[in-house]
Short mmCIF file of C-alpha atoms in Angstrom, two decimals:
data_model
loop_
_atom_site.label_atom_id
_atom_site.label_comp_id
_atom_site.label_asym_id
_atom_site.label_seq_id
_atom_site.Cartn_x
_atom_site.Cartn_y
_atom_site.Cartn_z
CA MET A 1 98.01 -54.31 -139.16
CA HIS A 2 94.95 -52.09 -139.49
CA ILE A 3 92.77 -49.82 -137.42
CA GLU A 4 89.82 -51.94 -136.29
CA LEU A 5 87.52 -49.26 -134.85
CA ALA A 6 87.24 -45.55 -134.22
CA ALA A 7 84.85 -44.37 -131.51
CA LEU A 8 82.15 -41.85 -132.36
CA VAL A 9 80.35 -40.32 -129.37
CA VAL A 10 76.59 -40.05 -129.97
CA ASP A 11 73.50 -39.07 -128.01
CA ASP A 12 71.43 -42.16 -128.80
CA TYR A 13 72.38 -45.62 -130.04
CA ASP A 14 69.26 -46.30 -132.08
CA GLU A 15 69.21 -42.90 -133.78
CA ALA A 16 72.89 -43.31 -134.71
CA ILE A 17 72.33 -46.86 -136.00
CA GLY A 18 69.45 -45.59 -138.12
CA PHE A 19 71.60 -42.87 -139.64
CA PHE A 20 74.61 -45.01 -140.45
CA VAL A 21 72.63 -48.03 -141.66
CA ASP A 22 69.68 -46.37 -143.40
CA ALA A 23 71.14 -43.09 -144.68
CA LEU A 24 74.75 -44.13 -145.35
CA GLY A 25 74.27 -47.82 -146.15
CA PHE A 26 76.64 -49.15 -143.48
CA ASP A 27 76.24 -52.65 -142.04
CA LEU A 28 75.30 -53.11 -138.40
CA VAL A 29 78.09 -55.49 -137.38
CA GLU A 30 77.36 -55.79 -133.67
CA ASP A 31 74.85 -54.55 -131.10
CA SER A 32 75.53 -56.32 -127.82
CA PRO A 33 74.73 -55.53 -124.20
CA SER A 34 77.75 -54.47 -122.20
CA THR A 35 78.60 -52.56 -119.04
CA THR A 36 80.62 -49.47 -118.19
CA ASN A 37 83.77 -49.78 -116.08
CA ASP A 38 81.64 -49.16 -112.98
CA GLY A 39 78.97 -51.72 -113.93
CA ARG A 40 76.23 -49.59 -115.53
CA PRO A 41 74.53 -50.95 -118.64
CA LYS A 42 75.59 -49.82 -122.09
CA ARG A 43 75.76 -51.31 -125.57
CA TRP A 44 78.66 -52.29 -127.81
CA VAL A 45 77.49 -51.02 -131.21
CA VAL A 46 79.67 -51.34 -134.31
CA VAL A 47 78.79 -50.18 -137.83
CA ARG A 48 80.97 -50.53 -140.90
CA PRO A 49 80.76 -49.73 -144.60
CA PRO A 50 80.11 -52.94 -146.59
CA GLY A 51 83.37 -54.80 -147.17
CA ALA A 52 85.46 -52.42 -145.02
CA ALA A 53 87.94 -53.59 -142.39
CA THR A 54 87.57 -50.49 -140.20
CA GLY A 55 84.33 -49.74 -138.37
CA LEU A 56 82.86 -47.17 -136.04
CA LEU A 57 82.09 -47.92 -132.41
CA LEU A 58 78.98 -45.86 -131.66
CA ALA A 59 79.51 -44.85 -128.05
CA ARG A 60 76.66 -43.16 -126.21
CA ALA A 61 77.88 -40.13 -124.27
CA ASP A 62 78.33 -40.96 -120.60
CA GLY A 63 78.30 -37.83 -118.47
CA ASP A 64 78.62 -34.12 -119.08
CA GLU A 65 82.19 -34.12 -120.42
CA GLN A 66 81.41 -36.70 -123.09
CA ALA A 67 78.10 -35.04 -123.95
CA LYS A 68 80.03 -31.85 -124.78
CA THR A 69 81.91 -33.71 -127.53
CA VAL A 70 78.83 -34.96 -129.37
CA GLY A 71 78.94 -33.36 -132.81
CA ASN A 72 82.23 -31.63 -132.12
CA GLN A 73 84.73 -34.44 -131.81
CA LEU A 74 87.11 -32.67 -134.18
CA ALA A 75 86.50 -29.04 -133.21
CA GLY A 76 84.33 -28.35 -136.25
CA ARG A 77 86.79 -29.71 -138.83
CA VAL A 78 86.06 -32.40 -141.35
CA GLY A 79 87.53 -35.45 -139.67
CA PHE A 80 85.90 -38.43 -141.33
CA PHE A 81 86.18 -39.39 -144.99
CA LEU A 82 83.80 -41.77 -146.74
CA ARG A 83 84.99 -42.84 -150.20
CA VAL A 84 82.33 -44.40 -152.45
CA ASP A 85 82.46 -46.11 -155.84
CA ASP A 86 79.44 -44.26 -157.27
CA PHE A 87 79.48 -40.68 -156.00
CA ALA A 88 76.28 -39.55 -157.75
CA ALA A 89 74.24 -42.50 -156.47
CA ALA A 90 75.56 -42.17 -152.90
CA TYR A 91 74.95 -38.42 -152.87
CA GLU A 92 71.40 -38.82 -154.15
CA ARG A 93 70.58 -41.65 -151.69
CA MET A 94 71.92 -39.60 -148.78
CA ARG A 95 70.14 -36.43 -149.92
CA GLU A 96 66.84 -38.33 -150.15
CA ALA A 97 67.47 -39.71 -146.65
CA GLY A 98 67.68 -36.16 -145.29
CA VAL A 99 71.43 -35.95 -144.73
CA THR A 100 72.62 -32.35 -144.21
CA PHE A 101 75.16 -31.23 -146.80
CA HIS A 102 77.35 -28.13 -146.69
CA GLY A 103 77.39 -26.77 -150.21
CA GLU A 104 77.23 -28.53 -153.53
CA PRO A 105 79.49 -31.32 -154.77
CA ARG A 106 82.70 -30.12 -156.37
CA HIS A 107 85.53 -31.76 -158.28
CA GLU A 108 89.02 -31.75 -156.81
CA PRO A 109 92.24 -33.46 -157.93
CA TYR A 110 91.51 -36.26 -155.41
CA GLY A 111 87.93 -36.83 -156.69
CA SER A 112 84.41 -35.48 -156.31
CA VAL A 113 83.69 -34.22 -152.81
CA VAL A 114 80.98 -32.67 -150.67
CA VAL A 115 80.87 -32.09 -146.90
CA PHE A 116 78.02 -33.64 -144.90
CA GLU A 117 77.07 -33.99 -141.24
CA ASP A 118 76.51 -37.22 -139.40
CA VAL A 119 73.66 -37.75 -136.93
CA ALA A 120 75.66 -36.06 -134.17
CA GLY A 121 76.74 -33.07 -136.28
CA ASN A 122 80.33 -34.14 -137.02
CA LYS A 123 81.59 -33.16 -140.47
CA TRP A 124 82.53 -35.75 -143.07
CA ASP A 125 83.73 -35.63 -146.67
CA LEU A 126 81.81 -37.79 -149.12
CA LEU A 127 84.45 -38.67 -151.71
CA GLY A 128 84.03 -40.18 -155.14
CA PRO A 129 86.49 -42.52 -156.81
CA ARG A 130 90.03 -41.29 -157.27
CA PRO A 131 90.60 -39.92 -160.78
#
């Protein structure tokens, strides 16, 4: 058993795809036309880190209530954790791509870490290999 997807509410599909694919290096797994429960057009967009089993469903906000959650899905807390094999290379690639970081990388018992924001403003930890 594993978690297949987690939904991330975004303002714009293409902007979110660009961030996750270009800045973070995720794979675009699926981008298919779909419809809402009441028949309006939407897209089924899934991105996933290379080789990962779990992906993100990029869900465009539909209505005022969902739009309020964009960038604040976890009430300002770090709620997503991206572990990488080469922390320095990932950090540099993301920095060059314009990713917003909160502070400088630091070393913790669980590995190197720095907080960054995704395209919507949600906070993530970029984590290096476990010591």
